[in-house]
Tab-separated table of C-alpha atoms in Angstrom:
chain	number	residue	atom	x	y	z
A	29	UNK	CA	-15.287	26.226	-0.858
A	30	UNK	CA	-16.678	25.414	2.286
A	31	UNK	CA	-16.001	21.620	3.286
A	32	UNK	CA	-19.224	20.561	4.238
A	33	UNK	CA	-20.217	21.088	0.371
A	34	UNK	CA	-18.359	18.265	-0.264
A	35	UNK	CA	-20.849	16.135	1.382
A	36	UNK	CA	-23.338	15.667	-1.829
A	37	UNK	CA	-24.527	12.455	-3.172
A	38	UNK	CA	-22.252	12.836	-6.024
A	39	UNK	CA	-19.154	13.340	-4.239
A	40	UNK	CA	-19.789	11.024	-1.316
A	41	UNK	CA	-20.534	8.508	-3.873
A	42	UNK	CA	-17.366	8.879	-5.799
A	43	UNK	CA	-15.494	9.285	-2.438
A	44	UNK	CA	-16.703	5.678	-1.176
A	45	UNK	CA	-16.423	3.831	-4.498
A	46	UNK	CA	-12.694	5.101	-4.920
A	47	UNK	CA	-12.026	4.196	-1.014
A	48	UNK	CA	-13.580	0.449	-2.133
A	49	UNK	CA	-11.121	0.491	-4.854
A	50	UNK	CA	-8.346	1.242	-2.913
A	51	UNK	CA	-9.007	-0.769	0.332
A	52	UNK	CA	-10.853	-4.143	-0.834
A	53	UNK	CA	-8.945	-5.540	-3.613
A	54	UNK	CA	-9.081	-9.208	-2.518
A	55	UNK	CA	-13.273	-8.711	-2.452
A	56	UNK	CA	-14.178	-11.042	-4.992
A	57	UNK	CA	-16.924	-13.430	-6.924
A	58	UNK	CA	-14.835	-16.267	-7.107
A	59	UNK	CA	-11.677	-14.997	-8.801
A	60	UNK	CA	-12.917	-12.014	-10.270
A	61	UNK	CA	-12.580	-8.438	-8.083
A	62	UNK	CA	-15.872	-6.499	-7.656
A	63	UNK	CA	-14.304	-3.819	-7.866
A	64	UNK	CA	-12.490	-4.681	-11.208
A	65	UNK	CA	-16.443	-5.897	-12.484
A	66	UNK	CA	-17.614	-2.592	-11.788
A	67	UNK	CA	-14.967	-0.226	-13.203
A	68	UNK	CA	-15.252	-2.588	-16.484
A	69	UNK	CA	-19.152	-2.287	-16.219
A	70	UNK	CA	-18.749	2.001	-16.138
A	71	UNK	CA	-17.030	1.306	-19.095
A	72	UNK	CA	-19.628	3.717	-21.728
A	73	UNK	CA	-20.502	5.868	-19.314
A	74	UNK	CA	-16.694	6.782	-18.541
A	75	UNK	CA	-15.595	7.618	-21.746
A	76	UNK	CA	-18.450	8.975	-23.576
A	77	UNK	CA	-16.487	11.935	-24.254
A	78	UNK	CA	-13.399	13.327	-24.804
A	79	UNK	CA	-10.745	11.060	-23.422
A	80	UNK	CA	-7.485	12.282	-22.262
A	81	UNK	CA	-4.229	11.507	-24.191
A	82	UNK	CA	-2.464	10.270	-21.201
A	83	UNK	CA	-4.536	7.868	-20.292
A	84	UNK	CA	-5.281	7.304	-24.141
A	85	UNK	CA	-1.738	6.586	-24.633
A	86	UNK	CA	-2.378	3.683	-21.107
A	87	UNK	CA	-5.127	2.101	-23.324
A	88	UNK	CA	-2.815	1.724	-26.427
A	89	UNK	CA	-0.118	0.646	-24.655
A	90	UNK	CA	-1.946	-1.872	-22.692
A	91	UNK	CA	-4.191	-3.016	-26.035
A	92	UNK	CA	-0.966	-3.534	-27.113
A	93	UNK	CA	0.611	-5.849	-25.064
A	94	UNK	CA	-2.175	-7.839	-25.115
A	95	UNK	CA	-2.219	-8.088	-28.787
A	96	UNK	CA	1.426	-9.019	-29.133
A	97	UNK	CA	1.160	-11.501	-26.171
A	98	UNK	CA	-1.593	-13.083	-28.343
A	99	UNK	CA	0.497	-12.986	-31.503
A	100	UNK	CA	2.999	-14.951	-29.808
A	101	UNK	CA	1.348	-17.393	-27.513
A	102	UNK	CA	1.756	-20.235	-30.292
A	103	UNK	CA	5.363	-19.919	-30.299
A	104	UNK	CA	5.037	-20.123	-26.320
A	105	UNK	CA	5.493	-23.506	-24.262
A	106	UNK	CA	3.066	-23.580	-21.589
A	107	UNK	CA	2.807	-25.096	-18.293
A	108	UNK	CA	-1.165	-25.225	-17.568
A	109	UNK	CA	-1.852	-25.667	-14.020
A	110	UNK	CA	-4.481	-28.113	-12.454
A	111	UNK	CA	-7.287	-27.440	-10.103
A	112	UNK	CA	-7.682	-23.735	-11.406
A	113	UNK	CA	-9.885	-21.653	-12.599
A	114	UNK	CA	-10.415	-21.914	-16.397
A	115	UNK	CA	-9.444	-18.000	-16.501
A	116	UNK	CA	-5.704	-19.157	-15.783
A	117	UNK	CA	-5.422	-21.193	-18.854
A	118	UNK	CA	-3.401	-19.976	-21.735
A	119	UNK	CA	-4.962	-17.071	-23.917
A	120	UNK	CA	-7.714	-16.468	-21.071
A	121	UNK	CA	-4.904	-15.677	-18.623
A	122	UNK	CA	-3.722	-12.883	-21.211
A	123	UNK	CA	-7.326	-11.876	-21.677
A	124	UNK	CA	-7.968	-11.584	-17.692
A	125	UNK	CA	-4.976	-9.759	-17.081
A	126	UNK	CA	-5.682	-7.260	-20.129
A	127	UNK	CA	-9.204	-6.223	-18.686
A	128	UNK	CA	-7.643	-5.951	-15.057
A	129	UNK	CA	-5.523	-3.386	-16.684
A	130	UNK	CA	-8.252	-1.251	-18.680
A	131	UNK	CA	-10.106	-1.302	-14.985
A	132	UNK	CA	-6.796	0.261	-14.027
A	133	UNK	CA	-7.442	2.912	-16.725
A	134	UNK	CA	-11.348	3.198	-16.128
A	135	UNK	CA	-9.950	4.320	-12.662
A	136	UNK	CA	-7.825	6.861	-13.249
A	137	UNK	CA	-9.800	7.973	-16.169
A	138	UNK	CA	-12.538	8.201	-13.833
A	139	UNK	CA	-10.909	10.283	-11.393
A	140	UNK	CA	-10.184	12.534	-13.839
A	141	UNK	CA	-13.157	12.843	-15.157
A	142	UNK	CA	-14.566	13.650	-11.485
A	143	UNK	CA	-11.850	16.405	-10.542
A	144	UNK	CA	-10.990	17.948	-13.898
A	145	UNK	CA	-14.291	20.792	-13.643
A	146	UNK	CA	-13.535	20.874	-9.983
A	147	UNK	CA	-11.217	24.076	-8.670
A	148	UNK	CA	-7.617	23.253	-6.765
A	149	UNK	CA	-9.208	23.539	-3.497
A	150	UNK	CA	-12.547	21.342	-3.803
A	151	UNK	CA	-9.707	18.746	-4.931
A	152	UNK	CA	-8.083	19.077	-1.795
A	153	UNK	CA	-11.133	18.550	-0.005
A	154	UNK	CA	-12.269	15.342	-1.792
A	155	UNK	CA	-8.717	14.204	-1.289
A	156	UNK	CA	-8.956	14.661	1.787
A	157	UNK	CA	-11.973	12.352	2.705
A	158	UNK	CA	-10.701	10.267	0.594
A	159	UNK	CA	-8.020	9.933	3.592
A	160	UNK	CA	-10.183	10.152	6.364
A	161	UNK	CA	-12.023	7.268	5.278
A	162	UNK	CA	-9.516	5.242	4.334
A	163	UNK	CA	-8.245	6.061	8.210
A	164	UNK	CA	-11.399	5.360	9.842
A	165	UNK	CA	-11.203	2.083	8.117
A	166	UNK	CA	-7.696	1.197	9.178
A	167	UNK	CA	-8.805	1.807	12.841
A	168	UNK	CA	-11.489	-0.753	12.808
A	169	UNK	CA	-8.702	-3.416	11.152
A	170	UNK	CA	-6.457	-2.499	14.223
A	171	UNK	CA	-9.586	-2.592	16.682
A	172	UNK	CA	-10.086	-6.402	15.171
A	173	UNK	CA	-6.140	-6.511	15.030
A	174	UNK	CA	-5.968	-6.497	18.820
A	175	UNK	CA	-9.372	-8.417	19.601
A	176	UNK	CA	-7.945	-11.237	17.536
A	177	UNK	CA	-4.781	-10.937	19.395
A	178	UNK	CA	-6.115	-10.780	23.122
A	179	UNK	CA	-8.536	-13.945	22.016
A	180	UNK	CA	-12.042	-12.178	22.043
A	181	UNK	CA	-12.302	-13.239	17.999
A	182	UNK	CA	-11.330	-16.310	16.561
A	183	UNK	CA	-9.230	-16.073	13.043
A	184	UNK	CA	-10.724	-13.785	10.772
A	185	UNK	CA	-10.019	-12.409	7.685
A	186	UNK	CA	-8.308	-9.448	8.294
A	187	UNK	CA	-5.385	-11.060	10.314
A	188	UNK	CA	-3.024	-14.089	9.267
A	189	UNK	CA	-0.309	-16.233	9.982
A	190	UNK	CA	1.024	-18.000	13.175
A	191	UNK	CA	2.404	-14.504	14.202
A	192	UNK	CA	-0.640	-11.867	13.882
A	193	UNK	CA	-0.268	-9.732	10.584
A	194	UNK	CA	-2.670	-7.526	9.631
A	195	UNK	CA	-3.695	-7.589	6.190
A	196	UNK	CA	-7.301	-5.650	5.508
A	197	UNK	CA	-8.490	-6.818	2.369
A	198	UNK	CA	-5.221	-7.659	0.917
A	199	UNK	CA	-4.055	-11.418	0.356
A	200	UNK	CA	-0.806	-10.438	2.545
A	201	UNK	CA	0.233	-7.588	4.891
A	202	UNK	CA	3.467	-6.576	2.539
A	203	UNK	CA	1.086	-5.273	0.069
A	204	UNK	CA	-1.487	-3.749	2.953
A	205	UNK	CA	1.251	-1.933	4.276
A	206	UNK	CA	2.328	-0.395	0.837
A	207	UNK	CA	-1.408	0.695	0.538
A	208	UNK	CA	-0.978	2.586	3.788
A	209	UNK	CA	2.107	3.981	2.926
A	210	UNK	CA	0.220	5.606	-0.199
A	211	UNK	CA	-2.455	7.062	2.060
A	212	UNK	CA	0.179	8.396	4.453
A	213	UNK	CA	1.175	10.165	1.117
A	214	UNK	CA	-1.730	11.383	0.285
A	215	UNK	CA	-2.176	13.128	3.428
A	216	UNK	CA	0.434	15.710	2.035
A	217	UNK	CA	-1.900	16.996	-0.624
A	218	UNK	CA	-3.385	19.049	2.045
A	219	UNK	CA	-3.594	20.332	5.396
A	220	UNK	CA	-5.652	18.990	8.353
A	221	UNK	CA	-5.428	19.556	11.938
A	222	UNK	CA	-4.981	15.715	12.695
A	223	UNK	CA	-2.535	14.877	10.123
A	224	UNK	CA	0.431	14.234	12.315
A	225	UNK	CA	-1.220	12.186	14.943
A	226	UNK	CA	-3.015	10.029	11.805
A	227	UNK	CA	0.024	9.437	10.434
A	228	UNK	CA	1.628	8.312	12.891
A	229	UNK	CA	-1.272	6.034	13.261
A	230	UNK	CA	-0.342	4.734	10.091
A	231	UNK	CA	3.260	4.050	9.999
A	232	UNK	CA	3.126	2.222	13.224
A	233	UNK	CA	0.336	0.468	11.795
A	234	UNK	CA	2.679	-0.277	8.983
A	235	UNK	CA	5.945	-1.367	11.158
A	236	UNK	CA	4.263	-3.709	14.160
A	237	UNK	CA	0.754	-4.541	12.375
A	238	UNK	CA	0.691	-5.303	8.954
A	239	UNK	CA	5.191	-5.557	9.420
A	240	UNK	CA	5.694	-3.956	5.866
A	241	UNK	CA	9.030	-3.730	4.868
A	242	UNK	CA	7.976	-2.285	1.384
A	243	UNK	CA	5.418	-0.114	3.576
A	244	UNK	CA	8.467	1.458	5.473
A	245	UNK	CA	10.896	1.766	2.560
A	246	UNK	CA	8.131	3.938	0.321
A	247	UNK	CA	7.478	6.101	3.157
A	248	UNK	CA	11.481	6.295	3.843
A	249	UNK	CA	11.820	7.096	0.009
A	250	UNK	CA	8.798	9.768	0.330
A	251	UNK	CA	10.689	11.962	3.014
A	252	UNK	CA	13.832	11.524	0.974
A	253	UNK	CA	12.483	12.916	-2.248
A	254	UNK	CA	10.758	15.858	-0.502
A	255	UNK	CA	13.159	16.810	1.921
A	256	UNK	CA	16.776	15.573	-0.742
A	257	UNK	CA	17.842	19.204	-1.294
A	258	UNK	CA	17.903	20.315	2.678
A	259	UNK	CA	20.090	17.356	3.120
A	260	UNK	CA	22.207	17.791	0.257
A	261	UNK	CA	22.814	21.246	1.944
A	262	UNK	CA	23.028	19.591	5.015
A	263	UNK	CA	26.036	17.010	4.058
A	264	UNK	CA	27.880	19.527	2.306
A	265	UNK	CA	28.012	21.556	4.721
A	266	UNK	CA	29.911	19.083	7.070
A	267	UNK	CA	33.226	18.475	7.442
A	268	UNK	CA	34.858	15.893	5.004
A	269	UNK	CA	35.994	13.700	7.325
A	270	UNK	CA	33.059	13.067	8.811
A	271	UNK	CA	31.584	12.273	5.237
A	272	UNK	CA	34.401	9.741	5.003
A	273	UNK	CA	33.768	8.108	7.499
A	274	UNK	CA	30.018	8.174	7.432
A	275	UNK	CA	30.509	6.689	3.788
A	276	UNK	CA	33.222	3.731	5.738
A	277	UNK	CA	30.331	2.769	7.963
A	278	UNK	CA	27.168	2.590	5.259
A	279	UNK	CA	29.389	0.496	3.283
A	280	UNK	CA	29.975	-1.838	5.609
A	281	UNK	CA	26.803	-2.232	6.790
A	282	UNK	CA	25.628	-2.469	2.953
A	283	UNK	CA	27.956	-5.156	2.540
A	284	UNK	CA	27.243	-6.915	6.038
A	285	UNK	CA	23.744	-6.682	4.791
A	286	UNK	CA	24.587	-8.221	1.591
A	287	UNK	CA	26.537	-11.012	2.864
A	288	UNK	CA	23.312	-11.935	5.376
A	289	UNK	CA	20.955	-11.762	1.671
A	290	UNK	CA	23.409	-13.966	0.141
A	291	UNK	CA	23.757	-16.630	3.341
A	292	UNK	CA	20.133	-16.614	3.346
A	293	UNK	CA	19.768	-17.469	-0.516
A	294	UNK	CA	22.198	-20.493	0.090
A	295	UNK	CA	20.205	-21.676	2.559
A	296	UNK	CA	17.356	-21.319	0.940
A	297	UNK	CA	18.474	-23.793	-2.000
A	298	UNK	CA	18.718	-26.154	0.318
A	299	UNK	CA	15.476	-25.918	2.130
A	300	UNK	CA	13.904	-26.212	-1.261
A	301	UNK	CA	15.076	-29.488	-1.701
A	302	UNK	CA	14.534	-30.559	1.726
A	303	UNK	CA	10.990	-28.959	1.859
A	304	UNK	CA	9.499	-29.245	-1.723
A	305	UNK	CA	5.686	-29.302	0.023
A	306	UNK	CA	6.477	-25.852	1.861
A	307	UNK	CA	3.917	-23.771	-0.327
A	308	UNK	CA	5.243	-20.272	1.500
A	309	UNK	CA	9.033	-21.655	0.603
A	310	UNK	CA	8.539	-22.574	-3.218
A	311	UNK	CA	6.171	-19.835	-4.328
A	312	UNK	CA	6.315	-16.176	-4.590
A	313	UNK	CA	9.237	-13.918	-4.537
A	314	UNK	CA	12.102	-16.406	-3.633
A	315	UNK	CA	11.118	-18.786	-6.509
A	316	UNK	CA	10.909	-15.830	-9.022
A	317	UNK	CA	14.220	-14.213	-7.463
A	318	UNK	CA	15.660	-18.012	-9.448
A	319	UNK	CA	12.813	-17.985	-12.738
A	320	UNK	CA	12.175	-14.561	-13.530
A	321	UNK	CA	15.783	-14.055	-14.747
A	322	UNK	CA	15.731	-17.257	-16.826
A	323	UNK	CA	12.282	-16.096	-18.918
A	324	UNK	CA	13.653	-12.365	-19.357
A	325	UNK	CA	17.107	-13.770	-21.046
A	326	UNK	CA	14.703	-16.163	-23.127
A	327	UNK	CA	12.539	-13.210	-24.289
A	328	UNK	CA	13.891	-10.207	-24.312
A	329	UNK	CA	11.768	-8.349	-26.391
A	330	UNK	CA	8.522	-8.865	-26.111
A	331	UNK	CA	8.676	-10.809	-23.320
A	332	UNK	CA	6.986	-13.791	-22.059
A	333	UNK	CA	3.254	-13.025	-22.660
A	334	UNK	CA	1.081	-10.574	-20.539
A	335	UNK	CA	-0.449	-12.690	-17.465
A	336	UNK	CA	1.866	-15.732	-18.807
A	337	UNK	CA	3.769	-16.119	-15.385
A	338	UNK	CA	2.259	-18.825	-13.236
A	339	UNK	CA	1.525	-21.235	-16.920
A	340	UNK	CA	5.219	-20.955	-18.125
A	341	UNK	CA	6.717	-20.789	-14.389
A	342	UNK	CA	6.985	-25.037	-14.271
A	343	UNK	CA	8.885	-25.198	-17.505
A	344	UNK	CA	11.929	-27.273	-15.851
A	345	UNK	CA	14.283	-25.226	-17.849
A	346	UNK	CA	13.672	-21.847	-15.759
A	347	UNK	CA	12.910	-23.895	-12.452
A	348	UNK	CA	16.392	-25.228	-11.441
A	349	UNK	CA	15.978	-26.424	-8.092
A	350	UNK	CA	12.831	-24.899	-7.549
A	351	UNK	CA	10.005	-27.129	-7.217
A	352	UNK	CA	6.873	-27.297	-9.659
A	353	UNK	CA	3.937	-24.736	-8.126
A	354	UNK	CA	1.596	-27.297	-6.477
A	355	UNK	CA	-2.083	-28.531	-7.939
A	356	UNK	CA	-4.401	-25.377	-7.224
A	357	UNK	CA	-2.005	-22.862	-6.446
A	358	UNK	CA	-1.026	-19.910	-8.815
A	359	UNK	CA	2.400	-18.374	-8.544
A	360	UNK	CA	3.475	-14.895	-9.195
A	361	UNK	CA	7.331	-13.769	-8.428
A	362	UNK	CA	6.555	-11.224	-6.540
A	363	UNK	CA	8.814	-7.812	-7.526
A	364	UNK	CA	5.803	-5.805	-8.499
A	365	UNK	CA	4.576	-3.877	-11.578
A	366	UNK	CA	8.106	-3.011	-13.266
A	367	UNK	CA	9.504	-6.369	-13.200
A	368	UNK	CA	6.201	-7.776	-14.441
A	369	UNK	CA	5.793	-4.860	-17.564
A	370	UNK	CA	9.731	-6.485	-18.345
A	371	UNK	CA	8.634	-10.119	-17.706
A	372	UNK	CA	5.514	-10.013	-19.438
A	373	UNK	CA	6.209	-7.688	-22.243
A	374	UNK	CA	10.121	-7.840	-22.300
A	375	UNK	CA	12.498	-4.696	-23.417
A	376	UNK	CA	9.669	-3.286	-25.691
A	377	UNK	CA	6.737	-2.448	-23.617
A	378	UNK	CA	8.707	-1.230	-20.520
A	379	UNK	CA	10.505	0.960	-22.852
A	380	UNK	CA	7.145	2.554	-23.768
A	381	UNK	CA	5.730	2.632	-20.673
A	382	UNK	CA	8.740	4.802	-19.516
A	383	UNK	CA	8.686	6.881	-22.445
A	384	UNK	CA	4.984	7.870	-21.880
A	385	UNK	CA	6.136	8.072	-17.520
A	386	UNK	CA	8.818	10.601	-18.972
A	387	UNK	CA	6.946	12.814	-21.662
A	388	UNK	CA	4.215	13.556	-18.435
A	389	UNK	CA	7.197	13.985	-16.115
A	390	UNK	CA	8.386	17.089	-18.690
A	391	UNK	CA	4.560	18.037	-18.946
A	392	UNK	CA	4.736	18.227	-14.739
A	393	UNK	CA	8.087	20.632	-14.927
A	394	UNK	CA	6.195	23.740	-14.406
A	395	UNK	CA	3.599	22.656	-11.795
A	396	UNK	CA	4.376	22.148	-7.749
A	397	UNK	CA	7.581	20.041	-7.894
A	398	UNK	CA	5.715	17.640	-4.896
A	399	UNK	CA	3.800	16.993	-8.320
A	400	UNK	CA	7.056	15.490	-9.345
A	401	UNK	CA	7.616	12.829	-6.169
A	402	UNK	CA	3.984	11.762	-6.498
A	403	UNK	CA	4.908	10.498	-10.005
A	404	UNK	CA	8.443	9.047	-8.314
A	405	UNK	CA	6.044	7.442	-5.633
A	406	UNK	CA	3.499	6.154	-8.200
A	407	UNK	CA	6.718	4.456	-10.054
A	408	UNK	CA	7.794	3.412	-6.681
A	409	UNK	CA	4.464	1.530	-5.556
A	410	UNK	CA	4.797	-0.584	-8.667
A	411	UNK	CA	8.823	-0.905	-8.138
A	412	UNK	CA	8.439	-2.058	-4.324
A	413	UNK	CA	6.438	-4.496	-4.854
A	414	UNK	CA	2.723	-3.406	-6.688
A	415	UNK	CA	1.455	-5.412	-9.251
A	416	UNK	CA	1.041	-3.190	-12.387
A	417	UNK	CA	-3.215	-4.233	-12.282
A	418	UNK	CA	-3.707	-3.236	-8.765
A	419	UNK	CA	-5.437	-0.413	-8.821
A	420	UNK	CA	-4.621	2.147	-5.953
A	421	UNK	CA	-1.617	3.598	-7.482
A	422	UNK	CA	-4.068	4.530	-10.310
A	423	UNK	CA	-5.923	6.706	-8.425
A	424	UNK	CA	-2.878	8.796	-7.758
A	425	UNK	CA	-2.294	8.987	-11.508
A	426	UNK	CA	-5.940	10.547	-12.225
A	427	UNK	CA	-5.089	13.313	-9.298
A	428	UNK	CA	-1.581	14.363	-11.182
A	429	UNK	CA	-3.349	14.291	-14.448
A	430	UNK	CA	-5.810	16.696	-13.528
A	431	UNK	CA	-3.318	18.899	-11.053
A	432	UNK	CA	-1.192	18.639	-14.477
A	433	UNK	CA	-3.659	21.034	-16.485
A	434	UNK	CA	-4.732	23.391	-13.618
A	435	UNK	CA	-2.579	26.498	-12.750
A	436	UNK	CA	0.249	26.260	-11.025
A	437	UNK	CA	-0.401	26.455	-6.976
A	438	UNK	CA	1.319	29.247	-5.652
């Protein structure tokens, strides 16, 4: 297929909406995402026909969890915050969270629908402006990056906090920089002669822009996955001493690391007391590291109700020493889309959502085994830190659906 083929109205407009989806998801109409509105608005025209059973088995699994979160709201105790939107009060909370999820379906549904007619190769292609776009936008972030820095802007949007952090269209510049880490990924779906120099682009966006920790770990976990068995071969082959000791020094800087975590938690408890105002102290992943635990051993099961977090968070009996979340402000804990599936829907629900993750792992056995880390790095998105409703990581799971039922690349 020749590449400039790509470039009809059909496939540049699915090429730009899907690049919205993935790069503006703090673009909003008050609390609501545009991009969310939309994908709910294609709705009819996305499912019209045949819908696959993968992402039929999404829908019932989400439909669900909403259901049973319903069921079991009136046995709930709920904290309702003030100076909110009404859409974070009990039941509509649930109900908000539930459609964020079915736009998470729309969009991989909708990529599927898009690639499924489409050959290997014009995948690759699509895929592959996908990329360059998404670049292209990254580089006018870091030209803004640096004009903020220098002085020629004042704050914008796109850059926070006392020291400069880029963020794009993200509310923080953790989560940007696990967004770029899943374009640097993509960028192994195909070949292009600027690939290295773009991604290097991107990680050192990641490290000294946007200062992703999460950003850096996925990629670190990317190379390890494709690249495990060469340095499996690698250690065995050397000499066991050397292993030893090699395995002497990690631990100890495992456990140096671990005593540092720990030191900082203690101090922590006692900054919370002394600073109960500090909204960047007393919300987010810190608090949760404390509450989270306490709502999971109070239900197990089915868990504590799908969107449920930030209206049962100020129950005094999971907040310890952790002050109340202030007027106005909505708390999440922060650990991404697998804690929250266990959180919100307890034992039960991440159960099944593994179960379907590992009945489309054995349907991916005899495709590309890259196939195979995508999946790992879709699960790993949502276990470094993704919310389960963000949509990016969805787009990756409408490409391995489709790849799934195409011949095997050889």
């Amino acid at each position: 297929m020749n590449e400039t083929k790509t470039y009809n109205i059909r496939n540049v407009s699915f090429i730009i909406f899907v690049v919205f989806c993935i790069q503006f998801t703090e673009l909003k109409v008050g609390v609501i995402k545009v991009a969310e509105i939309l994908l709910l608005l294609l709705t009819p025209f996305i499912f019209y026909r045949k819908v696959n059973k993968w992402i039929l088995l999404f829908i019932i699994l989400f439909t669900s969890w909403f259901l049973v979160s319903i069921l079991l709201n009136p046995f709930r105790e709920f904290y309702p915050l003030s100076n909110v939107s009404a859409l974070k009060r009990p039941y509509l909370i649930s109900l908000g969270r539930f459609l964020e999820l079915i736009s998470c379906v729309n969009l991989t549904a909708l990529v599927h629908n898009f690639f499924k007619k489409k050959t290997r190769q014009e995948m690759m292609l699509i895929i592959k402006q996908i990329y360059i776009l998404s670049f292209i936008i990254l580089s006018l972030f870091i030209l803004i990056y640096f004009l903020f820095t220098v002085g020629f802007i004042s704050e914008n949007r796109f850059v926070y906090e006392r020291i400069p952090r880029l963020r794009g269209w993200y509310a923080e510049g953790g989560p940007y920089g696990l967004m770029l880490s899943f374009t640097f990924c993509l960028s192994y779906f195909f070949k292009y002669k600027y690939n290295a120099i773009f991604r290097v682009i991107i990680v050192l966006a990641i490290i000294f822009l946007a200062k992703s920790k999460a950003g850096i770990l996925l990629i670190i976990a990317w190379f390890t996955l494709l690249y495990y068995k060469r340095l499996y071969r690698k250690i065995r082959s050397l000499n066991i001493i050397v292993i030893v000791i090699g395995g002497l020094i990690a631990s100890v800087v495992f456990v140096k690391l671990a005593d540092t975590y720990i030191v900082s938690i203690q101090n922590v408890r006692k900054e919370m007391v002394e600073r109960p105002e500090d909204i960047n102290l007393i919300m987010g992943r810190i608090a949760g590291l404390y509450i989270f635990p306490d709502m999971l051993m109070e239900h197990p099961f089915f868990g504590i109700g799908l969107g449920n977090y930030p209206i049962m968070r100020n129950n005094p009996a999971y907040l310890d020493f952790v002050p109340p979340s202030p007027p106005g402000k909505t708390d999440a804990h922060g650990f991404g889309g697998i804690i929250q599936i266990l959180v919100d829907g307890g034992i039960v629900m991440l159960f099944s959502f593994f179960t379907i993750i590992y009945f489309f792992l054995k349907r991916l056995k005899n495709q590309d085994h890259t196939l195979k880390i995508y999946l790992y790095i879709f699960l790993g998105l949502f276990a470094f830190g993704v919310q389960i409703y963000f949509l990016y990581p969805w787009v990756l799971f409408g490409i391995l659906i489709t790849l799934s039922n195409k011949p095997k690349r050889v």
